[in-house]
C-alpha positions as YAML, in Angstrom:
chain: A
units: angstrom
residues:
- id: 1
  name: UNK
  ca: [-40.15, 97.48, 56.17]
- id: 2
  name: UNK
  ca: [-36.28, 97.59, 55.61]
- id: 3
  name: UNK
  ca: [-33.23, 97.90, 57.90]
- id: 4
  name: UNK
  ca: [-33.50, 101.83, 56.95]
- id: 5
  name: UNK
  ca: [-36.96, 102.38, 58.54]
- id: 6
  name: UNK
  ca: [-36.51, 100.20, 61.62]
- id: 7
  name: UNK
  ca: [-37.82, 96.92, 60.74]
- id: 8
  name: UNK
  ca: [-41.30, 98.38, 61.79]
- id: 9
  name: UNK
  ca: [-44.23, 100.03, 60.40]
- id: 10
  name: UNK
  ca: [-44.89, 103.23, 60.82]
- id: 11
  name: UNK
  ca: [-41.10, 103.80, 60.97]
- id: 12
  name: UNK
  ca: [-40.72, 105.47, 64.39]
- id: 13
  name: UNK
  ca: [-41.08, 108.80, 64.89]
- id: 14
  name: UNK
  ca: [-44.08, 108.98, 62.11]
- id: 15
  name: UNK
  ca: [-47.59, 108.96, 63.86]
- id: 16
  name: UNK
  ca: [-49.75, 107.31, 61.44]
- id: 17
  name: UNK
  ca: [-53.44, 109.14, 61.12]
- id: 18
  name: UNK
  ca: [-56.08, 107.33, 62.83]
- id: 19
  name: UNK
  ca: [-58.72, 105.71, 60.02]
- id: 20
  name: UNK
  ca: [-61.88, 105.83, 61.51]
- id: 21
  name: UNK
  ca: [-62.14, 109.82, 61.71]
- id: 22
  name: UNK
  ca: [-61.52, 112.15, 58.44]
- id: 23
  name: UNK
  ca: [-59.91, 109.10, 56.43]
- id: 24
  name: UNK
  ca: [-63.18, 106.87, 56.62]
- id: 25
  name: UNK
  ca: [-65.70, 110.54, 56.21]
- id: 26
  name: UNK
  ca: [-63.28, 110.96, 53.19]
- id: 27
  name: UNK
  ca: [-64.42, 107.59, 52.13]
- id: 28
  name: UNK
  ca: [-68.03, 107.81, 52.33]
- id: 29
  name: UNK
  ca: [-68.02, 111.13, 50.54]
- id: 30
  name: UNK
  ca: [-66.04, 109.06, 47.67]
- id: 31
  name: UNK
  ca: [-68.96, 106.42, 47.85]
- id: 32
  name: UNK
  ca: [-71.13, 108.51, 47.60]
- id: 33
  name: UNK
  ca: [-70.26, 110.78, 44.80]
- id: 34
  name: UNK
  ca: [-69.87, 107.51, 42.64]
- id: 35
  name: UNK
  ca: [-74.22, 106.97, 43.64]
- id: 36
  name: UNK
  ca: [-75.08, 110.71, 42.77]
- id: 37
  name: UNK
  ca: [-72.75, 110.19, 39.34]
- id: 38
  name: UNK
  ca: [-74.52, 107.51, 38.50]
- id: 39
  name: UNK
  ca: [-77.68, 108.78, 39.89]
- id: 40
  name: UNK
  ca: [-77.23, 111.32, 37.49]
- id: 41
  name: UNK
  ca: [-76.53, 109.42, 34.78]
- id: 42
  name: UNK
  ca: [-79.47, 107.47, 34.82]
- id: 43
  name: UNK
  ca: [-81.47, 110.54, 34.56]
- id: 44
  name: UNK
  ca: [-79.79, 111.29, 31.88]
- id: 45
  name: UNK
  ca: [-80.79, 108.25, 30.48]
- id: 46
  name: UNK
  ca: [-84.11, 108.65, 30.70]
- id: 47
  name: UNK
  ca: [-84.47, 112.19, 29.90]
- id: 48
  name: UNK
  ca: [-84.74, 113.78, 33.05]
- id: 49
  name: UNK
  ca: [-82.49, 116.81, 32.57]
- id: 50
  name: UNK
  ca: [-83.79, 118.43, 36.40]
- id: 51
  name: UNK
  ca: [-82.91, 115.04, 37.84]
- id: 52
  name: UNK
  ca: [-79.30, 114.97, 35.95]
- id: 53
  name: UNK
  ca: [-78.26, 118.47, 36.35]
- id: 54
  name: UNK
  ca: [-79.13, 117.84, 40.49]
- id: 55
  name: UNK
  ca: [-77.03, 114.45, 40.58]
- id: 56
  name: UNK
  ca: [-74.44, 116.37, 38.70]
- id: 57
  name: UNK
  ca: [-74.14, 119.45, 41.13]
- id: 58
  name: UNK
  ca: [-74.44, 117.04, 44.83]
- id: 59
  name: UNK
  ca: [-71.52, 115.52, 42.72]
- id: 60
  name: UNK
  ca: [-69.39, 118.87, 42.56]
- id: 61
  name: UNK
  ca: [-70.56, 119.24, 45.99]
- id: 62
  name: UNK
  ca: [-69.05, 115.97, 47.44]
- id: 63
  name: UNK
  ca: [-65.82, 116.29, 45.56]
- id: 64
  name: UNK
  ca: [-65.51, 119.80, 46.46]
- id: 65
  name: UNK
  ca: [-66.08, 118.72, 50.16]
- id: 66
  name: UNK
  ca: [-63.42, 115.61, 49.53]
- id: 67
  name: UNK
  ca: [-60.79, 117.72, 47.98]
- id: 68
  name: UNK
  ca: [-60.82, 120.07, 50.91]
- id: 69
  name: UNK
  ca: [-60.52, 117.20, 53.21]
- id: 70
  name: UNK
  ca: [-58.00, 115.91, 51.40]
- id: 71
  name: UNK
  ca: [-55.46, 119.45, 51.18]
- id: 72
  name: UNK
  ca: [-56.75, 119.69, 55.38]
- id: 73
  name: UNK
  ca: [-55.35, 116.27, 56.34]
- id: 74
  name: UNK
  ca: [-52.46, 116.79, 53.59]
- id: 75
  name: UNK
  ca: [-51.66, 119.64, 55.10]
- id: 76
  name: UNK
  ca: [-51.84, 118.66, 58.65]
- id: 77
  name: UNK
  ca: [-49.93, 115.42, 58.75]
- id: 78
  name: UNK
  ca: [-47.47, 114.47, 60.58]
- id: 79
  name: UNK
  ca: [-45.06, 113.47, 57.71]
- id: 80
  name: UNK
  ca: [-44.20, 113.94, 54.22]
- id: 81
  name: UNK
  ca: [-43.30, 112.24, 50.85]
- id: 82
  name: UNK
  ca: [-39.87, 112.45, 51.91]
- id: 83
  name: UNK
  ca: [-40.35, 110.69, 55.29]
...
């Protein structure tokens, strides 16, 4: 932190957004897409096209989930880029 911001972090005024709610869901959903990508690619692997087109699609499904997440606490925040 510099003289600018206060000599503290968060800089005052900013209320930081509390990890252990939508930051750490966000998280598992991230995990968890990497499991049902490689899930699906070990189907793949061995041949199983049902078993790697259903890893593929719960992997759409978490990133969907995560990028709405994402725009919701984006959007919701009590800061910007610029602060």
């Amino acid at each position: 932190p510099t003289v600018e911001l206060g000599c503290a972090w968060p800089p005052a005024g900013i209320e930081p957004i509390y990890p252990f709610e939508l930051p750490l869901l966000n998280t598992i959903l991230l995990l968890s897409s990497g499991a049902s990508v490689t899930w699906s690619h070990h189907a793949l692997i061995a041949g199983d096209r049902k078993g790697s087109i259903l890893g593929l699609v719960v992997t759409l499904i978490f990133a969907v989930i995560f990028t709405g997440i994402q725009a919701y606490e984006y959007y919701n925040a009590g800061f910007t880029i610029s602060d």
